[in-house]
């Protein structure tokens, strides 16, 4: 069965760039949409954006100016970059499979803290 | 605040039926976009519970059902069990800006009394 695993630094300083990778195992990255979602401590979910395996992309308008999502089909991975981070970007970051028809497979999440 | 509005909390006794509402507007649910529902148990990632307004993924008990009408949607849980205690989120799509994008409700904490 398909499993997702997020990886990347857990602690950043303000103004740095957040970089996370999601590795897809047990299945192919081809043929699906792949999303990033975050959850600030004690708060709800916020969709960051998605990438289709062929490269089509859509971002949350509120984050669009700072977000880049990319895919590497040869490694079965997709990635998130969020620039100029602040304390407000402190959250659990999840990667997930899907867009329409819901996000049906989720990673366990990785905590990213922004602090000076 | 969230584009989709959910009650912060609901509660029910074991065996009872509870419903969680998700209210949107003409730019999201009312525009015909599907609603999905997720269950997030404490300390875990969300799990897809309902997709396409009322469809259950394989493995989700029939106790969970979803419906949609106008600018709102609802999640119903019958035969409430202790391990249903979790946060529940609705999700849809919004086209109030130049393109459609994913929006979530603020989440509802279900307490099993």
Short mmCIF file of C-alpha atoms in Angstrom, two decimals, chain A residues 8-55:
data_model
loop_
_atom_site.label_atom_id
_atom_site.label_comp_id
_atom_site.label_asym_id
_atom_site.label_seq_id
_atom_site.Cartn_x
_atom_site.Cartn_y
_atom_site.Cartn_z
CA UNK A 8 13.34 18.15 6.13
CA UNK A 9 14.69 20.51 8.80
CA UNK A 10 12.53 20.93 11.87
CA UNK A 11 13.89 24.29 13.01
CA UNK A 12 14.27 27.44 10.96
CA UNK A 13 15.10 31.06 11.67
CA UNK A 14 12.85 33.90 10.50
CA UNK A 15 13.44 34.88 6.85
CA UNK A 16 14.88 31.46 5.94
CA UNK A 17 13.38 29.12 3.35
CA UNK A 18 11.50 26.02 4.45
CA UNK A 19 12.31 22.97 2.31
CA UNK A 20 10.48 19.67 2.71
CA UNK A 21 10.40 16.50 0.65
CA UNK A 22 7.70 13.85 0.53
CA UNK A 23 8.82 10.37 -0.52
CA UNK A 24 6.19 8.08 -2.01
CA UNK A 25 6.69 4.36 -1.38
CA UNK A 26 4.63 1.31 -2.28
CA UNK A 27 3.29 2.89 -5.44
CA UNK A 28 4.04 5.25 -8.30
CA UNK A 29 3.84 9.00 -8.19
CA UNK A 30 2.48 8.94 -11.74
CA UNK A 31 -1.19 9.50 -12.38
CA UNK A 32 -2.02 11.38 -9.20
CA UNK A 33 -2.23 14.82 -7.66
CA UNK A 34 0.05 15.42 -4.67
CA UNK A 35 -0.73 18.03 -2.03
CA UNK A 36 0.86 19.83 0.88
CA UNK A 37 -1.26 20.80 3.90
CA UNK A 38 -0.21 22.38 7.18
CA UNK A 39 -1.67 22.63 10.68
CA UNK A 40 -0.47 25.31 13.12
CA UNK A 41 -0.32 24.19 16.76
CA UNK A 42 -3.83 23.73 18.13
CA UNK A 43 -5.44 25.01 14.93
CA UNK A 44 -7.12 23.69 11.81
CA UNK A 45 -5.89 22.56 8.43
CA UNK A 46 -4.64 24.84 5.67
CA UNK A 47 -4.08 23.62 2.13
CA UNK A 48 -0.80 24.90 0.67
CA UNK A 49 -0.97 23.59 -2.88
CA UNK A 50 -0.79 20.61 -5.19
CA UNK A 51 1.27 19.32 -8.07
CA UNK A 52 0.14 16.82 -10.66
CA UNK A 53 2.74 14.19 -11.56
CA UNK A 54 3.09 15.78 -15.00
CA UNK A 55 3.94 19.15 -13.43
#
